[in-house]
Amino acid sequence: MWRKVSGLRIKERKRYILIKIHGHDHNITREDLWHSVKDELRGLMGILGILGMGFRLIRYSQSKGVALFACNHDKLLEALACLTFVTEIRGRRISLDVLRVSGTIKGAYRVGR
Amino acid sequence: MLVRRSFVDLWIRPKDVNEAKAMAKRGAELGYNLLAIEAWHGVKSEEKEEVRRFSRDLGIDVAFKVVIEASKRKALLKALRDVRRKFEIVTVICKSREASMVAARDRRVDTLCLEMANRLILDRHMASIFTNALEIPIGNIIFSHNRDHALSFYYQLVKSAIRFRLSLVTSSSALNPQEMRPPKQMASIVYLLGASKEVATDSVSLKPANIISTNRFKLSDRYVEEGVWIED
């Protein structure tokens, strides 16, 4: 996400959060996960709060139950708190365990290897 | 030389030995170094030892905790006399202002929980005598039926605790392995409630670890009384 500051385009620094779904039964789709997380975000931070976070789902592996989220670097702790509040997806009790936080996508996946 | 933080979950509530072992295994996966288990009703010393042994093999330490719910001063003092020197951590859930005023300054109490159902407020008077730590059970927020109310209550509590410079500790109050959360995620919730990053991280690491190490020393044979101990 780019923003303009006095005529210059500045790229927001991102943090990539690798999470694993604990209690995953391989039926949780990308849409299910994103909707659950987005609902928690909206409830906790509000619409204006979400706009400043730059939060989005980058990748998701349904077979492994591993997902990669991105957020702005200065809103990392808020993003972690929102992920902690997710307790169920499609009626199934789960928790989202953060495996690693990194400044790059490649760095975030390093823990999985 | 950098020293790694050791993370502590100061309150997990398994029903029996098997659940305690499952939670210890989950705690080890999440990166905890120490778990404080609320002893279930009728727990035997052999069961405690079995859980300790199992956890040691996983590389995680275990301490046993008792939680006292009290609304009257006399009942609280009697309960404290009965349980002290049997458990490594004593937590009091205060159901009245009378009990909270006693628990806040009693040396036998380690942490205090103020619950929103009891409508207790942390004011200047209570803060002036508060010598123990204030415990924030994250499970009471995450799994609350009225999450907005819970967030509002704990936000005010954390704000008051920071204003009056009280010691804050965080725990999961998990009933099963599914409810346990990683330490940095628990700290992020405390950060969201208004604490600084350092206070939030210390509340899941330094502060609870200090409480347990101090109590273990006091329960050891070397300790005689306050300020007096036997040197090796």
mmCIF file of C-alpha atoms in Angstrom:
data_model
loop_
_atom_site.group_PDB
_atom_site.id
_atom_site.type_symbol
_atom_site.label_atom_id
_atom_site.label_comp_id
_atom_site.label_asym_id
_atom_site.label_seq_id
_atom_site.Cartn_x
_atom_site.Cartn_y
_atom_site.Cartn_z
ATOM 1 C CA MET A 1 0.000 0.000 0.000
ATOM 2 C CA TRP A 2 1.454 3.318 -1.061
ATOM 3 C CA ARG A 3 0.668 6.713 0.395
ATOM 4 C CA LYS A 4 1.596 10.186 -0.758
ATOM 5 C CA VAL A 5 3.519 12.511 1.518
ATOM 6 C CA SER A 6 4.219 15.931 0.024
ATOM 7 C CA GLY A 7 4.370 14.658 -3.537
ATOM 8 C CA LEU A 8 6.490 11.574 -2.722
ATOM 9 C CA ARG A 9 5.061 8.078 -2.697
ATOM 10 C CA ILE A 10 6.091 6.199 0.417
ATOM 11 C CA LYS A 11 5.579 2.496 0.887
ATOM 12 C CA GLU A 12 4.121 1.431 4.217
ATOM 13 C CA ARG A 13 6.377 -0.957 6.053
ATOM 14 C CA LYS A 14 4.662 -4.284 6.523
ATOM 15 C CA ARG A 15 4.883 -7.085 9.007
ATOM 16 C CA TYR A 16 3.977 -10.615 7.926
ATOM 17 C CA ILE A 17 2.372 -12.858 10.518
ATOM 18 C CA LEU A 18 2.496 -16.612 10.021
ATOM 19 C CA ILE A 19 -0.218 -18.395 11.973
ATOM 20 C CA LYS A 20 -1.322 -21.976 12.461
ATOM 21 C CA ILE A 21 -4.907 -22.932 13.186
ATOM 22 C CA HIS A 22 -5.027 -25.095 16.291
ATOM 23 C CA GLY A 23 -8.034 -27.417 16.097
ATOM 24 C CA HIS A 24 -8.022 -27.340 12.311
ATOM 25 C CA ASP A 25 -10.072 -30.076 10.594
ATOM 26 C CA HIS A 26 -9.128 -29.311 6.968
ATOM 27 C CA ASN A 27 -12.666 -28.008 6.250
ATOM 28 C CA ILE A 28 -11.855 -24.395 6.986
ATOM 29 C CA THR A 29 -11.670 -22.501 3.716
ATOM 30 C CA ARG A 30 -9.827 -19.282 3.020
ATOM 31 C CA GLU A 31 -13.119 -17.355 2.997
ATOM 32 C CA ASP A 32 -14.191 -18.818 6.350
ATOM 33 C CA LEU A 33 -10.899 -17.829 7.951
ATOM 34 C CA TRP A 34 -10.897 -14.324 6.479
ATOM 35 C CA HIS A 35 -14.504 -13.638 7.465
ATOM 36 C CA SER A 36 -13.925 -14.751 11.047
ATOM 37 C CA VAL A 37 -10.791 -12.637 11.403
ATOM 38 C CA LYS A 38 -12.416 -9.641 9.717
ATOM 39 C CA ASP A 39 -15.428 -9.847 12.072
ATOM 40 C CA GLU A 40 -13.128 -9.799 15.090
ATOM 41 C CA LEU A 41 -11.149 -6.914 13.625
ATOM 42 C CA ARG A 42 -14.270 -4.904 12.961
ATOM 43 C CA GLY A 43 -15.626 -5.573 16.442
ATOM 44 C CA LEU A 44 -12.387 -4.670 18.160
ATOM 45 C CA MET A 45 -10.938 -1.851 16.102
ATOM 46 C CA GLY A 46 -13.919 -0.502 14.175
ATOM 47 C CA ILE A 47 -13.967 0.386 10.508
ATOM 48 C CA LEU A 48 -11.657 3.373 10.893
ATOM 49 C CA GLY A 49 -9.235 1.268 12.909
ATOM 50 C CA ILE A 50 -9.128 -1.373 10.185
ATOM 51 C CA LEU A 51 -8.298 1.250 7.547
ATOM 52 C CA GLY A 52 -5.131 2.235 9.377
ATOM 53 C CA MET A 53 -3.970 -1.331 9.914
ATOM 54 C CA GLY A 54 -3.548 -2.458 6.320
ATOM 55 C CA PHE A 55 -4.531 -5.942 7.449
ATOM 56 C CA ARG A 56 -5.026 -8.639 4.812
ATOM 57 C CA LEU A 57 -4.726 -12.367 4.229
ATOM 58 C CA ILE A 58 -1.843 -13.096 1.850
ATOM 59 C CA ARG A 59 -1.695 -16.891 1.688
ATOM 60 C CA TYR A 60 -3.527 -19.833 3.167
ATOM 61 C CA SER A 61 -2.855 -23.549 3.041
ATOM 62 C CA GLN A 62 -6.067 -25.431 3.764
ATOM 63 C CA SER A 63 -4.335 -28.800 4.081
ATOM 64 C CA LYS A 64 -1.814 -27.582 6.659
ATOM 65 C CA GLY A 65 -4.023 -24.983 8.362
ATOM 66 C CA VAL A 66 -1.303 -22.341 7.995
ATOM 67 C CA ALA A 67 -2.013 -18.761 6.942
ATOM 68 C CA LEU A 68 0.033 -15.635 6.299
ATOM 69 C CA PHE A 69 -1.380 -12.243 7.193
ATOM 70 C CA ALA A 70 0.087 -8.809 6.579
ATOM 71 C CA CYS A 71 -0.365 -5.615 8.581
ATOM 72 C CA ASN A 72 1.339 -2.224 8.931
ATOM 73 C CA HIS A 73 4.418 -2.348 11.109
ATOM 74 C CA ASP A 74 3.095 0.098 13.705
ATOM 75 C CA LYS A 75 -0.162 -1.854 14.148
ATOM 76 C CA LEU A 76 1.429 -5.246 14.761
ATOM 77 C CA LEU A 77 0.384 -5.645 18.411
ATOM 78 C CA GLU A 78 -3.200 -4.687 17.589
ATOM 79 C CA ALA A 79 -3.210 -7.290 14.813
ATOM 80 C CA LEU A 80 -1.845 -9.955 17.179
ATOM 81 C CA ALA A 81 -4.530 -9.100 19.726
ATOM 82 C CA CYS A 82 -7.273 -9.406 17.093
ATOM 83 C CA LEU A 83 -5.976 -12.809 16.017
ATOM 84 C CA THR A 84 -5.992 -13.923 19.657
ATOM 85 C CA PHE A 85 -9.682 -13.085 19.949
ATOM 86 C CA VAL A 86 -10.701 -15.511 17.201
ATOM 87 C CA THR A 87 -12.167 -18.494 19.042
ATOM 88 C CA GLU A 88 -14.284 -20.263 16.458
ATOM 89 C CA ILE A 89 -14.738 -20.668 12.705
ATOM 90 C CA ARG A 90 -17.971 -22.135 11.317
ATOM 91 C CA GLY A 91 -18.995 -23.272 14.775
ATOM 92 C CA ARG A 92 -15.757 -25.150 15.384
ATOM 93 C CA ARG A 93 -13.603 -24.128 18.336
ATOM 94 C CA ILE A 94 -10.140 -23.133 17.170
ATOM 95 C CA SER A 95 -7.319 -20.858 18.175
ATOM 96 C CA LEU A 96 -4.819 -19.028 15.981
ATOM 97 C CA ASP A 97 -1.220 -19.574 17.116
ATOM 98 C CA VAL A 98 1.290 -17.081 15.793
ATOM 99 C CA LEU A 99 4.355 -18.999 14.638
ATOM 100 C CA ARG A 100 6.475 -16.107 13.428
ATOM 101 C CA VAL A 101 6.412 -12.409 12.630
ATOM 102 C CA SER A 102 8.776 -11.066 10.020
ATOM 103 C CA GLY A 103 9.383 -8.071 7.807
ATOM 104 C CA THR A 104 9.448 -10.236 4.700
ATOM 105 C CA ILE A 105 7.314 -13.078 3.371
ATOM 106 C CA LYS A 106 10.359 -15.304 2.942
ATOM 107 C CA GLY A 107 11.451 -14.629 6.530
ATOM 108 C CA ALA A 108 8.030 -15.505 7.877
ATOM 109 C CA TYR A 109 8.176 -18.975 6.317
ATOM 110 C CA ARG A 110 11.627 -19.708 7.705
ATOM 111 C CA VAL A 111 10.239 -21.206 10.928
ATOM 112 C CA GLY A 112 8.255 -23.799 8.991
ATOM 113 C CA ARG A 113 11.295 -25.347 7.388
ATOM 114 C CA MET B 1 24.979 -11.604 26.450
ATOM 115 C CA LEU B 2 21.281 -11.613 25.666
ATOM 116 C CA VAL B 3 19.109 -13.519 28.123
ATOM 117 C CA ARG B 4 15.933 -15.036 26.726
ATOM 118 C CA ARG B 5 12.758 -14.195 28.552
ATOM 119 C CA SER B 6 11.028 -17.070 30.285
ATOM 120 C CA PHE B 7 7.276 -16.991 29.792
ATOM 121 C CA VAL B 8 4.819 -17.974 32.469
ATOM 122 C CA ASP B 9 1.114 -18.762 32.308
ATOM 123 C CA LEU B 10 0.011 -18.002 35.831
ATOM 124 C CA TRP B 11 -3.357 -19.772 35.758
ATOM 125 C CA ILE B 12 -4.538 -22.919 33.998
ATOM 126 C CA ARG B 13 -7.437 -24.950 35.320
ATOM 127 C CA PRO B 14 -7.336 -28.621 34.287
ATOM 128 C CA LYS B 15 -9.985 -30.997 35.660
ATOM 129 C CA ASP B 16 -7.697 -33.970 36.259
ATOM 130 C CA VAL B 17 -4.229 -35.391 35.696
ATOM 131 C CA ASN B 18 -4.740 -36.235 32.020
ATOM 132 C CA GLU B 19 -5.977 -32.775 31.193
ATOM 133 C CA ALA B 20 -3.072 -31.269 33.165
ATOM 134 C CA LYS B 21 -0.641 -33.300 31.062
ATOM 135 C CA ALA B 22 -2.369 -32.247 27.826
ATOM 136 C CA MET B 23 -2.176 -28.602 28.891
ATOM 137 C CA ALA B 24 1.476 -28.977 29.856
ATOM 138 C CA LYS B 25 2.168 -30.389 26.374
ATOM 139 C CA ARG B 26 0.300 -27.491 24.766
ATOM 140 C CA GLY B 27 2.141 -25.019 26.998
ATOM 141 C CA ALA B 28 5.470 -26.442 25.846
ATOM 142 C CA GLU B 29 4.353 -26.082 22.176
ATOM 143 C CA LEU B 30 3.341 -22.469 22.759
ATOM 144 C CA GLY B 31 6.714 -21.552 24.246
ATOM 145 C CA TYR B 32 5.992 -21.348 27.954
ATOM 146 C CA ASN B 33 8.712 -22.124 30.480
ATOM 147 C CA LEU B 34 6.448 -22.390 33.502
ATOM 148 C CA LEU B 35 2.771 -23.138 34.056
ATOM 149 C CA ALA B 36 0.816 -22.475 37.237
ATOM 150 C CA ILE B 37 -1.864 -25.129 37.631
ATOM 151 C CA GLU B 38 -4.878 -24.497 39.818
ATOM 152 C CA ALA B 39 -5.067 -27.679 41.847
ATOM 153 C CA TRP B 40 -8.342 -29.472 41.113
ATOM 154 C CA HIS B 41 -10.578 -30.691 43.887
ATOM 155 C CA GLY B 42 -9.211 -33.758 45.679
ATOM 156 C CA VAL B 43 -5.761 -33.596 44.096
ATOM 157 C CA LYS B 44 -3.250 -36.005 45.646
ATOM 158 C CA SER B 45 0.462 -35.416 46.066
ATOM 159 C CA GLU B 46 1.202 -38.446 43.802
ATOM 160 C CA GLU B 47 -0.839 -36.811 41.031
ATOM 161 C CA LYS B 48 1.042 -33.537 41.498
ATOM 162 C CA GLU B 49 4.335 -35.396 41.284
ATOM 163 C CA GLU B 50 3.175 -37.241 38.161
ATOM 164 C CA VAL B 51 2.321 -33.948 36.449
ATOM 165 C CA ARG B 52 5.652 -32.421 37.519
ATOM 166 C CA ARG B 53 7.576 -35.397 36.155
ATOM 167 C CA PHE B 54 5.682 -35.356 32.848
ATOM 168 C CA SER B 55 6.244 -31.619 32.451
ATOM 169 C CA ARG B 56 9.944 -31.891 33.308
ATOM 170 C CA ASP B 57 10.385 -34.364 30.435
ATOM 171 C CA LEU B 58 8.824 -31.753 28.123
ATOM 172 C CA GLY B 59 11.219 -29.116 29.447
ATOM 173 C CA ILE B 60 8.566 -27.097 31.239
ATOM 174 C CA ASP B 61 8.293 -26.243 34.913
ATOM 175 C CA VAL B 62 5.056 -26.509 36.855
ATOM 176 C CA ALA B 63 3.839 -24.742 39.995
ATOM 177 C CA PHE B 64 0.617 -25.432 41.854
ATOM 178 C CA LYS B 65 -1.771 -22.663 42.691
ATOM 179 C CA VAL B 66 -4.826 -22.215 44.863
ATOM 180 C CA VAL B 67 -7.613 -19.773 44.097
ATOM 181 C CA ILE B 68 -9.725 -18.481 46.984
ATOM 182 C CA GLU B 69 -13.051 -16.760 46.437
ATOM 183 C CA ALA B 70 -13.958 -14.610 49.398
ATOM 184 C CA SER B 71 -16.480 -11.973 50.335
ATOM 185 C CA LYS B 72 -15.857 -11.706 54.078
ATOM 186 C CA ARG B 73 -12.691 -10.754 55.919
ATOM 187 C CA LYS B 74 -12.812 -13.570 58.494
ATOM 188 C CA ALA B 75 -13.489 -16.289 55.921
ATOM 189 C CA LEU B 76 -10.606 -15.030 53.781
ATOM 190 C CA LEU B 77 -8.142 -14.954 56.691
ATOM 191 C CA LYS B 78 -9.140 -18.472 57.752
ATOM 192 C CA ALA B 79 -8.740 -19.775 54.186
ATOM 193 C CA LEU B 80 -5.304 -18.145 53.913
ATOM 194 C CA ARG B 81 -4.186 -19.768 57.158
ATOM 195 C CA ASP B 82 -5.301 -23.160 55.818
ATOM 196 C CA VAL B 83 -3.696 -23.007 52.374
ATOM 197 C CA ARG B 84 -0.439 -21.151 52.880
ATOM 198 C CA ARG B 85 2.711 -23.291 52.770
ATOM 199 C CA LYS B 86 0.797 -25.886 50.737
ATOM 200 C CA PHE B 87 0.775 -24.060 47.382
ATOM 201 C CA GLU B 88 3.318 -22.021 45.522
ATOM 202 C CA ILE B 89 0.848 -19.346 44.425
ATOM 203 C CA VAL B 90 -2.204 -17.979 46.187
ATOM 204 C CA THR B 91 -4.762 -15.979 44.233
ATOM 205 C CA VAL B 92 -7.803 -14.324 45.716
ATOM 206 C CA ILE B 93 -10.938 -13.556 43.695
ATOM 207 C CA CYS B 94 -12.535 -10.733 45.625
ATOM 208 C CA LYS B 95 -16.294 -10.724 45.802
ATOM 209 C CA SER B 96 -16.567 -7.658 48.011
ATOM 210 C CA ARG B 97 -14.648 -4.509 48.834
ATOM 211 C CA GLU B 98 -14.051 -5.821 52.350
ATOM 212 C CA ALA B 99 -12.273 -8.913 51.003
ATOM 213 C CA SER B 100 -10.342 -6.923 48.424
ATOM 214 C CA MET B 101 -9.012 -4.503 51.050
ATOM 215 C CA VAL B 102 -7.709 -7.439 53.097
ATOM 216 C CA ALA B 103 -6.311 -9.380 50.144
ATOM 217 C CA ALA B 104 -4.599 -6.340 48.630
ATOM 218 C CA ARG B 105 -2.162 -6.001 51.519
ATOM 219 C CA ASP B 106 -1.949 -9.535 52.973
ATOM 220 C CA ARG B 107 1.526 -10.990 52.502
ATOM 221 C CA ARG B 108 0.186 -14.496 52.040
ATOM 222 C CA VAL B 109 -1.641 -13.432 48.878
ATOM 223 C CA ASP B 110 0.285 -13.282 45.609
ATOM 224 C CA THR B 111 -2.264 -12.039 43.105
ATOM 225 C CA LEU B 112 -5.700 -10.508 43.184
ATOM 226 C CA CYS B 113 -8.476 -10.881 40.636
ATOM 227 C CA LEU B 114 -11.208 -8.293 40.441
ATOM 228 C CA GLU B 115 -14.106 -9.635 38.409
ATOM 229 C CA MET B 116 -16.638 -7.518 36.592
ATOM 230 C CA ALA B 117 -19.596 -9.455 38.009
ATOM 231 C CA ASN B 118 -18.714 -8.138 41.461
ATOM 232 C CA ARG B 119 -18.562 -4.496 40.299
ATOM 233 C CA LEU B 120 -15.455 -3.659 42.284
ATOM 234 C CA ILE B 121 -13.516 -0.542 41.439
ATOM 235 C CA LEU B 122 -9.797 -0.025 41.929
ATOM 236 C CA ASP B 123 -9.728 3.402 43.549
ATOM 237 C CA ARG B 124 -7.061 5.550 45.173
ATOM 238 C CA HIS B 125 -7.751 4.189 48.634
ATOM 239 C CA MET B 126 -7.366 0.555 47.567
ATOM 240 C CA ALA B 127 -4.316 1.402 45.471
ATOM 241 C CA SER B 128 -2.569 3.045 48.435
ATOM 242 C CA ILE B 129 -2.537 -0.253 50.378
ATOM 243 C CA PHE B 130 -2.074 -2.546 47.358
ATOM 244 C CA THR B 131 1.159 -4.505 47.768
ATOM 245 C CA ASN B 132 0.310 -7.609 45.742
ATOM 246 C CA ALA B 133 -0.022 -8.101 41.996
ATOM 247 C CA LEU B 134 -3.201 -7.541 40.010
ATOM 248 C CA GLU B 135 -4.011 -10.500 37.795
ATOM 249 C CA ILE B 136 -5.732 -10.087 34.426
ATOM 250 C CA PRO B 137 -7.238 -13.427 33.317
ATOM 251 C CA ILE B 138 -7.419 -13.137 29.541
ATOM 252 C CA GLY B 139 -9.941 -15.977 29.283
ATOM 253 C CA ASN B 140 -12.484 -13.773 31.093
ATOM 254 C CA ILE B 141 -12.273 -11.360 28.166
ATOM 255 C CA ILE B 142 -11.928 -13.683 25.193
ATOM 256 C CA PHE B 143 -14.621 -16.154 26.255
ATOM 257 C CA SER B 144 -16.945 -13.692 27.940
ATOM 258 C CA HIS B 145 -20.610 -13.687 26.847
ATOM 259 C CA ASN B 146 -20.554 -9.909 26.884
ATOM 260 C CA ARG B 147 -17.171 -9.111 25.409
ATOM 261 C CA ASP B 148 -17.750 -5.366 25.082
ATOM 262 C CA HIS B 149 -18.503 -5.115 28.793
ATOM 263 C CA ALA B 150 -15.495 -7.278 29.663
ATOM 264 C CA LEU B 151 -13.165 -5.180 27.512
ATOM 265 C CA SER B 152 -14.495 -1.983 29.033
ATOM 266 C CA PHE B 153 -14.081 -3.302 32.581
ATOM 267 C CA TYR B 154 -10.526 -4.565 32.082
ATOM 268 C CA TYR B 155 -9.560 -1.442 30.157
ATOM 269 C CA GLN B 156 -10.500 0.657 33.192
ATOM 270 C CA LEU B 157 -8.739 -1.774 35.505
ATOM 271 C CA VAL B 158 -5.484 -1.732 33.550
ATOM 272 C CA LYS B 159 -5.672 2.049 33.223
ATOM 273 C CA SER B 160 -6.061 2.392 37.012
ATOM 274 C CA ALA B 161 -3.300 -0.130 37.672
ATOM 275 C CA ILE B 162 -0.886 1.821 35.466
ATOM 276 C CA ARG B 163 -1.910 5.138 36.976
ATOM 277 C CA PHE B 164 -1.314 3.845 40.517
ATOM 278 C CA ARG B 165 1.822 1.894 39.450
ATOM 279 C CA LEU B 166 0.563 -1.502 40.541
ATOM 280 C CA SER B 167 2.192 -4.753 39.519
ATOM 281 C CA LEU B 168 0.296 -6.406 36.652
ATOM 282 C CA VAL B 169 0.348 -10.088 35.755
ATOM 283 C CA THR B 170 -1.512 -11.833 32.950
ATOM 284 C CA SER B 171 -2.801 -15.372 32.764
ATOM 285 C CA SER B 172 -4.929 -17.380 30.372
ATOM 286 C CA SER B 173 -7.314 -18.931 32.987
ATOM 287 C CA ALA B 174 -7.680 -21.727 30.438
ATOM 288 C CA LEU B 175 -9.995 -24.654 31.200
ATOM 289 C CA ASN B 176 -8.611 -26.850 28.414
ATOM 290 C CA PRO B 177 -5.675 -26.840 25.952
ATOM 291 C CA GLN B 178 -7.784 -25.117 23.282
ATOM 292 C CA GLU B 179 -8.194 -22.016 25.453
ATOM 293 C CA MET B 180 -4.469 -21.509 26.009
ATOM 294 C CA ARG B 181 -2.824 -18.710 24.053
ATOM 295 C CA PRO B 182 0.820 -17.983 23.202
ATOM 296 C CA PRO B 183 2.534 -15.568 25.614
ATOM 297 C CA LYS B 184 3.164 -12.755 23.151
ATOM 298 C CA GLN B 185 -0.466 -12.820 22.045
ATOM 299 C CA MET B 186 -1.584 -12.545 25.668
ATOM 300 C CA ALA B 187 0.780 -9.610 26.099
ATOM 301 C CA SER B 188 -0.713 -7.986 22.984
ATOM 302 C CA ILE B 189 -4.156 -8.020 24.627
ATOM 303 C CA VAL B 190 -2.774 -6.260 27.699
ATOM 304 C CA TYR B 191 -1.153 -3.751 25.330
ATOM 305 C CA LEU B 192 -4.532 -3.216 23.678
ATOM 306 C CA LEU B 193 -6.035 -2.513 27.113
ATOM 307 C CA GLY B 194 -3.680 0.417 27.552
ATOM 308 C CA ALA B 195 -0.430 -0.913 28.990
ATOM 309 C CA SER B 196 2.931 -0.130 27.411
ATOM 310 C CA LYS B 197 4.782 -2.799 25.462
ATOM 311 C CA GLU B 198 7.271 -3.338 28.326
ATOM 312 C CA VAL B 199 4.578 -3.634 31.012
ATOM 313 C CA ALA B 200 2.568 -6.014 28.824
ATOM 314 C CA THR B 201 5.547 -8.280 28.110
ATOM 315 C CA ASP B 202 6.711 -8.236 31.743
ATOM 316 C CA SER B 203 3.216 -9.270 32.848
ATOM 317 C CA VAL B 204 3.628 -12.662 31.125
ATOM 318 C CA SER B 205 7.291 -13.120 31.927
ATOM 319 C CA LEU B 206 9.236 -11.233 34.562
ATOM 320 C CA LYS B 207 6.537 -10.444 37.119
ATOM 321 C CA PRO B 208 4.954 -13.915 37.450
ATOM 322 C CA ALA B 209 8.391 -15.586 37.373
ATOM 323 C CA ASN B 210 9.524 -13.361 40.266
ATOM 324 C CA ILE B 211 6.426 -14.210 42.285
ATOM 325 C CA ILE B 212 7.003 -17.934 41.884
ATOM 326 C CA SER B 213 10.738 -17.848 42.580
ATOM 327 C CA THR B 214 10.191 -15.736 45.724
ATOM 328 C CA ASN B 215 7.512 -18.106 46.991
ATOM 329 C CA ARG B 216 9.600 -21.177 46.274
ATOM 330 C CA PHE B 217 12.398 -19.682 48.308
ATOM 331 C CA LYS B 218 9.988 -18.900 51.159
ATOM 332 C CA LEU B 219 8.660 -22.457 51.090
ATOM 333 C CA SER B 220 12.167 -23.928 51.156
ATOM 334 C CA ASP B 221 14.026 -25.053 54.277
ATOM 335 C CA ARG B 222 16.473 -22.166 54.043
ATOM 336 C CA TYR B 223 13.841 -19.545 54.768
ATOM 337 C CA VAL B 224 13.251 -18.714 58.445
ATOM 338 C CA GLU B 225 11.228 -15.496 58.410
ATOM 339 C CA GLU B 226 11.095 -12.157 56.593
ATOM 340 C CA GLY B 227 14.680 -11.016 56.074
ATOM 341 C CA VAL B 228 16.178 -14.108 57.757
ATOM 342 C CA TRP B 229 17.407 -17.174 55.870
ATOM 343 C CA ILE B 230 20.048 -19.876 56.240
ATOM 344 C CA GLU B 231 23.100 -19.471 54.037
ATOM 345 C CA ASP B 232 24.590 -22.566 52.374
#
